[in-house]
C-alpha cells in the first residue's frame, strides 16, 4: 500500500498497483495506450445464449452513505469500485441498484442539491467522471467534461461540495487539483493553484475534503494540512490553518463550530470566528500511545452551543492497533468525551457514516470488513447487518475444489487486515467467513490441492505464501516468508504436484516465479527472471509459456524444464507498443494454438507454437478491446468449435476514457467478437476468469473487482 496513511489507500488497497509495478519491471510507459479505435471492418456480434448469475458473497465495502434530505427512510450508498450505487427506502433494511445505465461506478461523496434534492451527484473516486441525475435517480448522465481522466492517483476525486445558496456552483477535490463547475456539474474547470494561499507549496495541488458553511463560505482541506476558506461568490482565498504536514480527510460544520479531521485520526474544532482552541478527540498525536488510525467520516448535529454539539465519527485501523482507537464513535458534548458504539458490528474498519437528519436514532454505517452495511434504529446502542441485497464485494482470490466442485473459497479484498475470506459448500447458495492466514494481511490467490481438499495454498498481499493441511481454518504455515504478494498460483496440467506461483516484490518492484515439485510443501524461486503470467502445456509435463522479462528482453518464453530455462518466442518487438504481455493460454485440444493478451488491450495468436521457439509466427487479432489491461485469456472447445475469451481489468490504473472493458468472446478464431456484458452489471472489471472443473467448456467463474462473484453459463 502507499506509504502515507491515505484514506484511498486503505479504502481500496489498490491492487491495480500490480499492473503499475509490472509495467515498471518491463520498462514500459504506463501512460501509453493503444488508441487506434475500432476498425470499420470489425463485426461485434450481439450477446445471445449466455447467462450471468450472481453467487455472492453479499455485503462489501461502502465508502459513501447518505440520507435523502427530505424523503423519510430513503438512504443512498456507493459500493466499492465497480460495485454500483444502491438505494434503500426502508432506513437501510434492504437495498436495490439504482445506476442501471452506468457500470463500474464508485463514489466517495454522493451529494444532493440542497435546494432541489432531485439533483443527485455521484463523482467517481477513480477519475472516471461523474454520474448526475436530475430526476431523483431514475436516469443518469455520465459527465467527464473538465474533470481529470484516470491514470494515476493524482486523479482520485475525494470530495464534492455544493454551494447552499447558489447550487449551480459545485467544487470537486482531487489529488491533482481543485475543480469548479458553474452549471450544475455539466462542466468543470481547474482552479489555478496560484490563486490559492500557499499556491507554490507542493501540497497545494492535492485536495481531500470540502464543506460549505450555511452562508456560502467554502472550506477546503488540502493534502499538506492547510485549511482554506473562500467567501461566498468571492475570488480571494484565505488560509485558516497553516500546513501541518498531515492531510485533512474530513470537514463538517454546525451552527457552532467547524470540525476538521486529519488522517492521523486527530479532530480539531473551531468556532465560526476561527479563534484559537482545539480538541483532539480521537487518537490525538499528542496522546500517549498514539497510532496512525485514520478518521474517515465526521457527521455533526448542532446543539445549543458548541459544547452541546453531537458528533459521530468513523475510524479504522489494523487489528494490531488498540481496539479503542478504531470503529464507530459518538460524542454529545462537542468532542470533549466519546463513546465507542460497536454493539452488533464486527471488524475494525468504518468507511462511511450517515445519520438521519429527521431522527438521529436512525444511523447507517458502511463497514470496510466486507460485512457490508449496518443499521441502528436506537441511536447506535445496537446495530444489525444489512447485507442480504448488496454486492459491494471484490472477489480477488478464487479457487474451486476439483474433488468437490460445489466448494469454493474466495478472498474479497486484500491488505491491512480489513479483508475477509469466504467458503461455500453449495456453489454459492450460502457462505461462511474464515480468518486470514496472516494477521492483518489479505489473500490475492488461493489454490486447493486436487488430491486433498484440505491442502490449501494462500498467496498473501504482503507476507508471501501460506499453507494449510487442515482446511480453511488452518493452522497456516508460512512456507515462503518474503515481503511479496502472490497473485497467481497455477498447477501443471499433467502432474498437479508441480505448482507455480507468480509474485511481486514490493521493495524492488520486480516480479518472480516460484516452483514447487511437491504439491506446495516448499518452493524454489526461479531467479534472474521476472514473470507476469504462465500457462502450463496441456499434455507435456514441465513445459509451458511464461510472460515476463528475461534480463533486458520482454517476451513470451517457452520452457520444457519447469521454467528453469527459457526460450524466447518472438514477441519481444511488440512489447513496448503493447504495454507488455499480461495473459497467455493454450488451446487444450491443439496446443500449437496459443493466444497472448497485452497491457494495452492487444491480443496475439500463433498456430505453430513449439518449445524451441523456432519459426513461431504471431498474428495480431482485431478485437474490440482498447486501452485496457487484459487480465485473462481462455480457450475452450465445445460443439466442435474453438472459443476464445478475453477478460479485461481496470481501475485507478490502466483505465482511460477510451477503455473497452468487460468479457469478450470469439467463435471464429478471433475474426469477430461478442461483448458478454448483458447481466454482468454492475461490475465488468475482472480479477480472474476460470473454467468450471466439471464443465470447463461452457461454465466459467468471474472473480470481479467489485460486484461480487459471478458465474457464466455460455452455450453459444
XYZ file of C-alpha atoms in Angstrom:
716
model
C 0.000 0.000 0.000
C 1.082 3.584 -0.261
C 3.385 4.782 2.490
C 1.144 7.615 3.671
C -1.901 6.892 5.768
C -4.136 7.710 2.866
C -7.835 7.092 3.111
C -7.863 5.983 -0.507
C -5.024 3.585 0.050
C -6.868 1.985 2.909
C -10.229 2.177 1.215
C -9.037 0.432 -1.853
C -5.665 -1.121 -1.021
C -5.402 -0.698 -4.708
C -4.392 -4.000 -6.215
C -4.080 -2.404 -9.613
C -0.687 -1.312 -8.384
C 0.293 -4.787 -9.598
C -0.195 -3.595 -13.143
C 1.798 -0.464 -12.389
C 4.648 -2.393 -10.778
C 4.670 -4.917 -13.599
C 4.979 -2.111 -16.095
C 7.909 -0.688 -14.152
C 9.562 -4.089 -14.281
C 9.047 -4.276 -18.010
C 10.449 -0.788 -18.501
C 7.227 0.494 -20.039
C 5.484 3.841 -20.013
C 2.269 3.314 -18.046
C 0.622 6.310 -19.624
C 0.899 4.894 -23.127
C -2.110 3.366 -24.793
C -3.246 1.738 -27.989
C -5.864 4.197 -29.173
C -6.420 3.230 -32.756
C -10.169 2.796 -32.217
C -12.309 0.071 -33.740
C -11.686 -0.658 -37.432
C -14.683 -0.226 -39.681
C -14.477 -3.871 -40.744
C -14.921 -5.171 -37.198
C -18.138 -7.057 -36.501
C -19.275 -7.219 -32.900
C -21.969 -9.834 -32.523
C -24.924 -9.202 -30.217
C -24.994 -11.184 -26.969
C -27.058 -14.379 -27.018
C -27.358 -17.765 -25.338
C -25.376 -16.909 -22.238
C -26.323 -16.173 -18.646
C -24.549 -14.448 -15.762
C -25.516 -15.482 -12.232
C -24.502 -13.593 -9.100
C -23.444 -16.175 -6.497
C -22.181 -13.855 -3.780
C -20.983 -13.307 -1.179
C -23.192 -10.390 -0.239
C -22.030 -7.378 1.720
C -18.984 -5.446 0.699
C -17.257 -2.125 1.159
C -19.309 1.065 1.074
C -17.290 4.297 1.026
C -20.270 6.653 0.824
C -23.667 6.527 2.556
C -26.084 9.444 2.862
C -29.709 10.007 3.892
C -32.001 11.769 1.466
C -32.529 15.287 2.848
C -36.355 15.182 2.609
C -37.637 11.667 1.814
C -38.065 9.796 5.083
C -36.383 6.404 5.192
C -34.501 6.930 1.944
C -30.782 6.189 2.072
C -28.201 6.082 -0.711
C -24.929 4.152 -0.758
C -21.999 3.564 -3.082
C -20.225 0.233 -3.209
C -16.505 -0.102 -3.770
C -15.058 0.401 -7.259
C -17.190 -1.480 -9.760
C -19.995 -2.243 -7.295
C -22.560 0.376 -8.287
C -24.913 2.747 -6.469
C -27.624 1.467 -4.133
C -30.834 2.938 -2.740
C -32.915 1.975 0.280
C -36.407 3.214 1.131
C -36.691 1.418 4.482
C -33.892 3.005 6.511
C -31.281 0.617 5.156
C -33.063 -2.681 5.778
C -32.987 -3.570 2.060
C -31.254 -2.152 -0.989
C -31.555 -2.060 -4.776
C -29.213 -0.906 -7.531
C -30.072 2.484 -8.976
C -27.443 3.349 -11.611
C -28.761 0.778 -14.050
C -27.256 2.569 -17.030
C -23.680 3.035 -15.873
C -21.366 0.310 -14.656
C -18.209 0.371 -12.573
C -19.217 3.375 -10.531
C -17.857 4.052 -7.047
C -18.272 7.325 -5.217
C -16.756 8.690 -2.045
C -19.200 11.566 -1.911
C -22.804 11.089 -3.053
C -24.390 14.528 -2.834
C -27.916 16.009 -3.123
C -28.663 19.531 -4.286
C -29.850 21.216 -1.047
C -32.462 23.275 -2.925
C -33.566 20.548 -5.326
C -32.851 17.025 -3.992
C -33.905 15.534 -7.324
C -30.453 16.599 -8.469
C -28.043 13.904 -7.335
C -24.299 13.736 -7.927
C -22.056 10.701 -7.671
C -18.489 11.584 -8.682
C -16.359 8.551 -9.401
C -13.496 8.402 -6.959
C -11.081 6.988 -9.550
C -11.374 9.724 -12.138
C -13.974 8.229 -14.447
C -16.064 11.355 -14.373
C -19.344 11.798 -12.530
C -22.897 10.498 -12.673
C -25.579 13.182 -12.487
C -29.314 12.747 -12.148
C -31.980 15.440 -12.370
C -34.958 13.173 -11.683
C -34.164 11.602 -8.342
C -32.013 8.831 -9.751
C -34.421 7.435 -12.345
C -31.995 8.325 -15.125
C -28.324 9.273 -15.088
C -25.929 11.262 -17.209
C -22.224 10.451 -17.163
C -20.023 13.512 -17.497
C -16.278 13.936 -17.675
C -16.002 17.438 -19.053
C -13.139 19.270 -17.424
C -12.501 16.642 -14.736
C -9.229 14.688 -14.762
C -9.085 11.362 -16.571
C -7.943 8.156 -14.936
C -4.359 7.036 -14.947
C -2.780 7.575 -11.553
C -3.594 8.586 -8.002
C -3.459 12.333 -8.756
C -6.843 11.925 -10.394
C -8.711 10.458 -7.409
C -11.820 12.515 -6.660
C -12.168 12.611 -2.896
C -14.984 15.037 -2.206
C -17.723 17.206 -3.712
C -19.379 20.324 -2.254
C -22.494 22.150 -3.487
C -22.969 25.838 -2.691
C -26.109 26.010 -0.480
C -27.031 29.485 -1.795
C -26.141 29.148 -5.480
C -26.457 25.400 -6.072
C -25.234 25.637 -9.648
C -21.742 26.121 -8.138
C -20.013 22.839 -7.291
C -16.432 22.211 -6.209
C -14.575 18.926 -6.628
C -11.476 17.993 -4.626
C -8.968 15.750 -6.374
C -5.405 14.678 -5.700
C -4.415 16.649 -8.784
C -6.197 19.933 -8.191
C -9.365 21.748 -7.154
C -12.115 21.973 -9.805
C -15.211 24.154 -10.015
C -18.437 23.951 -12.013
C -20.894 26.799 -12.506
C -23.509 24.775 -14.419
C -24.655 22.042 -12.016
C -21.709 19.780 -12.738
C -22.023 19.673 -16.520
C -18.565 21.212 -16.974
C -15.622 21.759 -14.646
C -12.546 23.939 -14.799
C -9.348 23.705 -12.802
C -8.831 26.359 -10.127
C -5.363 27.768 -10.621
C -3.009 26.751 -7.832
C -1.530 30.243 -7.883
C -4.912 31.636 -6.808
C -4.847 29.658 -3.570
C -2.950 30.550 -0.411
C 0.465 28.955 -0.482
C -0.087 28.013 -4.095
C 3.584 27.361 -4.593
C 3.652 24.716 -1.862
C 3.886 21.143 -3.172
C 0.839 20.061 -1.206
C -1.361 22.811 -2.558
C -2.285 20.862 -5.690
C -3.755 17.918 -3.768
C -7.129 18.317 -2.065
C -9.018 15.925 0.171
C -12.070 17.477 1.854
C -14.661 20.173 1.180
C -17.531 21.717 3.125
C -19.800 24.700 2.707
C -20.972 26.833 5.593
C -24.606 27.980 5.621
C -23.536 31.453 4.484
C -21.935 30.047 1.337
C -18.328 30.213 2.518
C -16.328 27.268 1.195
C -13.837 25.347 3.344
C -11.130 23.352 1.569
C -8.820 20.811 3.196
C -5.510 20.104 1.489
C -3.048 17.273 1.437
C -0.466 19.368 3.301
C -2.914 20.079 6.144
C -3.775 23.651 5.160
C -7.402 24.662 5.645
C -8.501 27.389 3.225
C -11.681 29.455 3.088
C -13.346 31.169 0.126
C -16.138 33.664 0.946
C -19.393 33.073 -0.906
C -19.048 34.121 -4.553
C -15.662 35.552 -3.703
C -12.365 35.255 -5.512
C -9.877 35.755 -2.680
C -8.853 32.733 -0.657
C -7.573 32.922 2.913
C -5.750 30.265 4.930
C -7.414 29.372 8.225
C -4.917 26.743 9.320
C -1.251 26.566 8.347
C 0.376 23.460 6.971
C 0.562 20.603 9.448
C 2.053 18.141 7.017
C -0.894 15.823 7.683
C -3.711 15.536 5.099
C -7.133 16.812 6.071
C -9.559 13.971 5.461
C -12.908 15.342 6.623
C -14.640 18.660 7.323
C -18.100 19.127 8.804
C -19.911 22.236 10.011
C -22.552 23.008 12.639
C -24.035 26.366 13.557
C -21.498 26.482 16.376
C -18.208 25.152 15.047
C -16.195 23.690 12.231
C -14.754 20.219 12.801
C -11.648 19.173 10.891
C -10.465 15.571 10.797
C -6.897 14.686 9.909
C -5.693 11.392 8.506
C -3.832 10.669 11.723
C -7.171 10.416 13.476
C -6.983 13.784 15.227
C -10.061 16.003 15.087
C -9.975 19.755 15.783
C -12.858 22.121 16.362
C -13.003 25.848 15.578
C -15.579 28.496 16.292
C -17.092 30.438 13.369
C -14.722 33.294 14.166
C -11.836 30.823 13.836
C -10.134 31.758 17.032
C -7.756 29.521 18.869
C -8.861 26.443 20.732
C -8.830 22.882 19.566
C -9.886 19.448 20.689
C -8.016 16.295 19.765
C -10.870 13.886 20.149
C -9.654 10.514 18.903
C -6.094 9.415 18.545
C -4.637 12.871 19.056
C -0.980 12.920 18.092
C -0.140 14.383 21.491
C -1.708 11.460 23.317
C 0.410 8.721 24.857
C 0.285 5.580 22.745
C -0.599 7.435 19.564
C -1.028 5.253 16.487
C -1.977 6.150 12.944
C -5.664 5.368 12.956
C -7.460 7.262 10.218
C -10.517 9.452 10.629
C -12.755 8.729 7.678
C -16.144 10.327 8.289
C -17.470 13.002 10.635
C -21.186 13.775 10.940
C -22.295 16.603 13.219
C -25.571 17.941 14.623
C -25.848 21.414 16.114
C -26.557 21.836 19.799
C -27.426 24.984 21.693
C -23.695 25.675 21.940
C -20.539 24.087 20.600
C -20.229 22.236 23.898
C -23.567 20.547 23.137
C -22.884 19.603 19.513
C -23.330 15.896 18.725
C -20.650 14.234 16.630
C -20.475 10.804 15.005
C -17.119 9.571 13.732
C -15.949 6.502 11.858
C -12.289 5.429 12.026
C -10.285 2.370 11.058
C -7.060 0.637 11.955
C -5.325 -2.714 11.792
C -6.220 -5.241 14.470
C -2.769 -4.747 15.965
C -3.894 -1.247 16.980
C -5.772 -0.876 20.285
C -9.432 -1.643 19.653
C -10.428 1.540 21.493
C -8.993 3.576 18.626
C -10.979 2.231 15.696
C -14.659 1.791 14.942
C -17.733 3.981 15.368
C -17.815 6.763 17.977
C -20.310 9.325 19.290
C -19.839 12.484 21.327
C -22.700 14.555 22.753
C -20.517 17.344 24.084
C -18.679 18.701 21.069
C -15.894 16.148 21.307
C -14.947 16.520 24.957
C -15.687 12.827 25.552
C -16.537 9.847 23.355
C -18.450 6.570 23.422
C -17.454 3.708 21.146
C -20.629 2.153 19.697
C -19.877 -1.267 18.180
C -22.637 -3.484 19.577
C -23.632 -5.799 16.716
C -20.816 -4.716 14.407
C -17.734 -6.800 13.716
C -14.477 -5.643 12.215
C -12.269 -2.644 12.685
C -12.953 -0.530 9.597
C -15.702 2.072 9.316
C -15.636 3.802 5.947
C -18.861 5.807 5.919
C -21.425 7.160 8.367
C -24.917 8.548 7.783
C -27.316 9.962 10.374
C -30.985 10.611 9.619
C -31.464 14.419 9.587
C -35.044 13.921 10.783
C -34.350 11.365 13.523
C -30.826 10.831 14.790
C -31.797 7.433 16.197
C -31.501 6.141 12.621
C -27.827 5.591 11.824
C -26.304 3.748 8.850
C -22.655 2.700 8.871
C -20.598 1.381 5.974
C -18.085 -1.212 7.114
C -14.868 -1.951 5.271
C -14.690 -5.503 6.553
C -16.667 -6.967 3.646
C -19.542 -7.325 6.070
C -21.387 -4.540 4.345
C -23.825 -2.058 5.779
C -25.001 -1.870 9.384
C -28.083 -0.031 10.632
C -29.254 1.186 14.003
C -32.699 2.463 14.985
C -31.764 3.293 18.583
C -29.077 5.918 18.182
C -26.236 3.445 17.913
C -26.929 1.402 21.043
C -27.055 -1.667 18.792
C -26.593 -2.449 15.102
C -27.836 -5.123 12.734
C -26.301 -6.183 9.439
C -27.945 -5.218 6.154
C -26.046 -7.481 3.749
C -28.643 -9.587 2.004
C -29.228 -7.319 -1.004
C -25.874 -5.619 -1.576
C -22.907 -6.797 -3.626
C -20.091 -4.411 -2.872
C -17.550 -7.184 -2.681
C -14.438 -7.745 -4.747
C -13.594 -11.387 -5.470
C -9.826 -11.470 -5.610
C -8.525 -14.931 -4.716
C -10.822 -17.611 -6.138
C -10.369 -21.390 -6.045
C -12.742 -24.241 -6.819
C -12.173 -27.633 -5.197
C -11.532 -30.138 -8.040
C -12.719 -33.009 -5.825
C -15.870 -31.152 -4.744
C -16.991 -28.689 -7.456
C -19.606 -27.078 -5.185
C -16.870 -25.960 -2.792
C -15.267 -22.555 -3.427
C -13.043 -20.296 -1.364
C -12.940 -16.586 -2.141
C -10.981 -13.668 -0.730
C -12.873 -10.432 -1.113
C -10.068 -7.947 -0.726
C -6.510 -7.657 0.483
C -4.223 -5.709 2.737
C -4.082 -4.369 6.289
C -6.467 -6.972 7.655
C -9.779 -5.491 6.519
C -10.330 -8.294 4.032
C -12.436 -11.363 4.650
C -12.317 -14.858 3.184
C -15.421 -16.842 2.354
C -16.205 -20.551 1.975
C -19.196 -22.113 0.261
C -20.051 -25.813 0.132
C -23.109 -25.420 -2.079
C -21.969 -23.453 -5.098
C -22.631 -20.056 -3.588
C -26.077 -20.587 -2.047
C -24.576 -19.756 1.346
C -21.199 -18.582 2.590
C -19.225 -18.674 5.832
C -16.306 -16.445 6.819
C -12.857 -17.655 7.800
C -9.913 -15.625 9.017
C -6.855 -14.578 7.038
C -3.877 -16.942 7.107
C -1.660 -13.991 8.083
C -2.798 -11.424 10.672
C -3.557 -8.024 9.147
C -2.809 -9.238 5.654
C -5.105 -10.212 2.812
C -5.089 -13.001 0.258
C -4.718 -12.471 -3.501
C -4.639 -16.104 -4.595
C -5.936 -19.428 -3.302
C -5.226 -22.950 -4.551
C -6.938 -26.175 -3.458
C -4.998 -29.422 -3.921
C -6.934 -31.613 -6.388
C -5.924 -34.745 -4.452
C -6.806 -33.445 -0.986
C -9.177 -30.546 -0.475
C -7.769 -29.833 2.978
C -4.426 -28.833 1.465
C -4.736 -25.156 0.597
C -2.196 -22.599 -0.569
C -2.774 -18.899 0.061
C -0.788 -16.148 -1.663
C -0.777 -13.142 0.644
C -0.769 -9.438 -0.138
C 2.373 -8.538 1.799
C 3.802 -11.606 3.525
C 4.394 -14.261 0.883
C 2.890 -17.759 0.741
C 0.975 -19.718 3.385
C -0.201 -23.334 3.531
C -2.824 -25.259 5.479
C -3.200 -29.042 5.582
C -6.386 -28.930 7.656
C -8.718 -26.800 5.574
C -9.579 -23.125 5.637
C -9.368 -22.711 9.402
C -5.731 -23.775 9.488
C -3.379 -23.697 11.238
C -1.454 -21.965 8.481
C 2.273 -22.453 7.910
C 4.423 -19.693 6.427
C 6.176 -21.515 3.568
C 7.548 -18.501 1.630
C 8.464 -15.756 4.071
C 9.094 -12.752 1.842
C 7.751 -9.227 1.512
C 5.924 -10.133 -1.673
C 2.388 -10.540 -2.904
C 1.349 -13.668 -4.799
C -1.489 -13.074 -7.213
C -1.378 -16.321 -9.218
C -0.958 -19.968 -8.208
C -1.046 -22.381 -11.159
C -0.641 -26.180 -11.262
C 0.915 -28.246 -14.008
C -1.738 -29.767 -16.285
C -0.083 -33.210 -16.388
C 1.084 -33.641 -12.803
C -0.601 -31.413 -10.242
C 2.203 -31.943 -7.756
C 4.116 -29.359 -9.758
C 2.966 -25.892 -8.695
C 3.965 -22.417 -9.919
C 3.444 -19.139 -8.083
C 3.830 -15.653 -9.550
C 4.744 -12.871 -7.146
C 5.559 -9.188 -6.990
C 8.378 -7.952 -4.783
C 7.263 -4.755 -3.035
C 10.702 -3.478 -2.168
C 12.187 -3.621 -5.655
C 9.034 -3.672 -7.824
C 10.359 -6.812 -9.524
C 8.358 -9.970 -10.100
C 9.449 -13.528 -9.507
C 8.409 -17.040 -10.419
C 8.444 -19.755 -7.747
C 8.298 -23.507 -8.370
C 7.288 -26.475 -6.234
C 7.680 -30.144 -7.147
C 5.986 -31.461 -4.009
C 2.498 -30.041 -4.200
C 3.368 -26.795 -2.486
C 5.190 -28.105 0.578
C 8.169 -25.969 -0.429
C 9.044 -23.584 -3.256
C 12.195 -22.606 -5.125
C 12.482 -19.180 -6.792
C 13.336 -19.114 -10.474
C 15.909 -16.341 -10.174
C 17.044 -13.738 -12.704
C 13.614 -13.744 -14.268
C 10.510 -11.587 -13.872
C 7.205 -13.317 -14.548
C 3.764 -11.812 -15.133
C 1.759 -14.905 -16.099
C 2.317 -18.537 -17.058
C 0.424 -21.278 -18.904
C 1.445 -24.933 -18.431
C 1.304 -27.094 -21.569
C -1.883 -29.199 -21.698
C -0.075 -32.505 -22.321
C 3.716 -32.091 -21.865
C 4.965 -32.420 -18.283
C 7.024 -29.443 -17.160
C 6.503 -27.498 -20.369
C 4.783 -24.169 -20.709
C 4.862 -20.497 -21.605
C 5.825 -17.686 -19.268
C 5.355 -13.988 -19.929
C 7.948 -11.691 -18.484
C 11.383 -10.180 -18.585
C 14.460 -12.348 -19.078
C 17.174 -9.798 -18.406
C 16.618 -7.000 -20.923
C 14.264 -8.985 -23.170
C 10.486 -8.673 -22.714
C 8.808 -11.606 -24.401
C 6.736 -14.761 -24.199
C 9.112 -17.600 -23.345
C 8.815 -21.372 -23.708
C 10.317 -23.823 -21.254
C 10.499 -27.609 -21.066
C 12.160 -27.944 -17.639
C 9.642 -26.391 -15.241
C 10.843 -22.899 -16.209
C 14.411 -23.409 -15.061
C 15.483 -22.267 -18.544
C 13.551 -20.311 -21.144
C 13.473 -19.755 -24.889
C 12.013 -16.556 -26.421
C 9.018 -16.995 -28.720
C 9.480 -13.920 -30.890
C 7.113 -11.326 -29.439
C 9.750 -9.014 -27.975
C 9.473 -6.455 -30.773
C 5.809 -5.892 -29.832
C 6.357 -5.437 -26.104
C 6.892 -1.687 -25.897
C 3.972 -0.693 -28.098
C 1.605 -3.188 -26.467
C 2.323 -2.416 -22.829
C 3.956 -5.770 -22.208
C 2.287 -9.182 -22.093
C -0.175 -9.971 -19.332
C -2.090 -13.193 -20.072
C -1.493 -16.399 -22.041
C -3.445 -19.581 -22.852
C -3.005 -22.801 -24.825
C -5.756 -24.439 -26.835
C -6.333 -27.593 -24.724
C -7.080 -29.738 -27.799
C -4.478 -28.189 -30.107
C -1.510 -26.926 -28.070
C 0.176 -25.435 -31.136
C -2.514 -22.732 -30.903
C -1.747 -20.045 -28.308
C -3.145 -16.578 -27.602
C -1.424 -13.814 -25.621
C -3.075 -10.727 -24.114
C -1.272 -7.410 -23.686
C -1.151 -4.476 -21.310
C -2.905 -2.041 -23.643
C -5.533 -4.475 -24.940
C -3.800 -6.153 -27.879
C -4.203 -9.896 -28.497
C -1.706 -12.044 -30.435
C -2.195 -15.549 -31.788
C 0.032 -18.302 -33.105
C -0.911 -21.678 -34.590
C 2.619 -23.096 -34.738
C 3.885 -22.948 -31.171
C 6.812 -25.196 -30.327
C 9.076 -25.341 -27.295
C 12.213 -24.475 -29.303
C 10.778 -21.147 -30.416
C 11.838 -21.834 -33.993
C 9.541 -20.495 -36.673
C 6.798 -19.342 -34.295
C 4.668 -16.792 -36.168
C 2.332 -14.354 -34.461
C -0.712 -12.511 -35.795
C -2.358 -9.603 -34.031
C -6.105 -10.150 -33.791
C -8.590 -7.365 -34.402
C -10.621 -7.156 -31.215
C -12.980 -4.652 -29.562
C -10.521 -4.278 -26.663
C -8.911 -0.842 -26.462
C -6.664 0.901 -23.944
C -7.036 -1.596 -21.115
C -5.004 -4.298 -19.432
C -6.005 -7.855 -20.323
C -6.137 -9.907 -17.153
C -7.145 -13.329 -18.544
C -7.367 -15.148 -21.874
C -9.022 -18.557 -22.207
C -9.507 -21.057 -24.994
C -12.365 -23.557 -24.705
C -13.712 -26.222 -27.042
C -17.387 -27.118 -27.364
C -19.700 -28.441 -30.050
C -16.753 -28.738 -32.435
C -15.882 -25.071 -32.037
C -12.836 -23.365 -30.569
C -13.918 -20.450 -28.395
C -11.729 -17.540 -27.259
C -12.421 -15.438 -24.168
C -10.679 -12.180 -23.274
C -11.304 -10.619 -19.833
C -10.078 -7.120 -19.007
C -9.212 -5.437 -15.761
C -9.358 -1.739 -14.998
C -9.415 0.590 -12.051
C -7.474 3.594 -10.909
C -4.541 2.486 -13.060
C -4.569 1.389 -16.673
C -8.033 2.814 -17.381
C -8.771 5.664 -19.786
C -11.989 7.198 -21.146
C -11.331 5.148 -24.309
C -11.015 1.843 -22.474
C -13.232 -1.015 -23.625
C -13.863 -3.202 -20.614
C -15.538 -6.496 -19.787
C -15.527 -10.019 -21.218
C -15.349 -10.695 -24.955
C -15.914 -13.949 -26.854
C -14.935 -15.108 -30.328
C -16.316 -18.240 -32.025
C -14.282 -17.921 -35.223
C -10.651 -17.789 -34.191
C -10.672 -14.101 -33.352
C -12.234 -12.726 -36.551
C -15.375 -11.407 -34.812
C -16.230 -10.864 -31.172
C -19.205 -10.640 -28.827
C -19.273 -8.467 -25.718
C -20.645 -10.632 -22.910
C -21.757 -7.827 -20.621
C -25.513 -8.436 -20.572
C -26.273 -9.347 -16.963
C -22.744 -8.671 -15.743
C -23.881 -5.397 -14.144
C -22.832 -3.606 -12.043
C -19.154 -4.577 -12.494
C -17.113 -5.517 -15.543
C -13.597 -5.457 -14.080
C -12.131 -8.953 -13.892
C -9.510 -10.082 -11.422
C -9.831 -13.720 -12.519
C -11.696 -15.806 -15.069
C -11.642 -19.558 -14.503
C -13.391 -22.533 -16.119
C -15.587 -24.795 -14.026
C -13.781 -28.048 -13.171
C -16.843 -30.117 -14.151
C -17.914 -28.196 -17.269
C -14.790 -26.375 -18.489
C -16.127 -25.846 -21.996
C -19.143 -23.678 -21.155
C -19.237 -22.747 -17.452
C -16.866 -20.118 -16.052
C -16.395 -18.066 -12.896
C -15.508 -14.398 -12.775
C -13.694 -13.006 -9.796
C -14.823 -9.409 -10.099
C -13.186 -6.208 -8.945
C -16.350 -5.154 -7.164
C -19.749 -6.615 -7.941
C -19.260 -9.978 -6.271
C -18.532 -13.450 -7.620
C -20.129 -14.226 -10.995
C -20.958 -17.464 -12.796
C -21.199 -17.566 -16.594
C -23.063 -20.293 -18.452
C -22.311 -19.955 -22.166
C -23.975 -22.323 -24.612
C -23.306 -20.361 -27.804
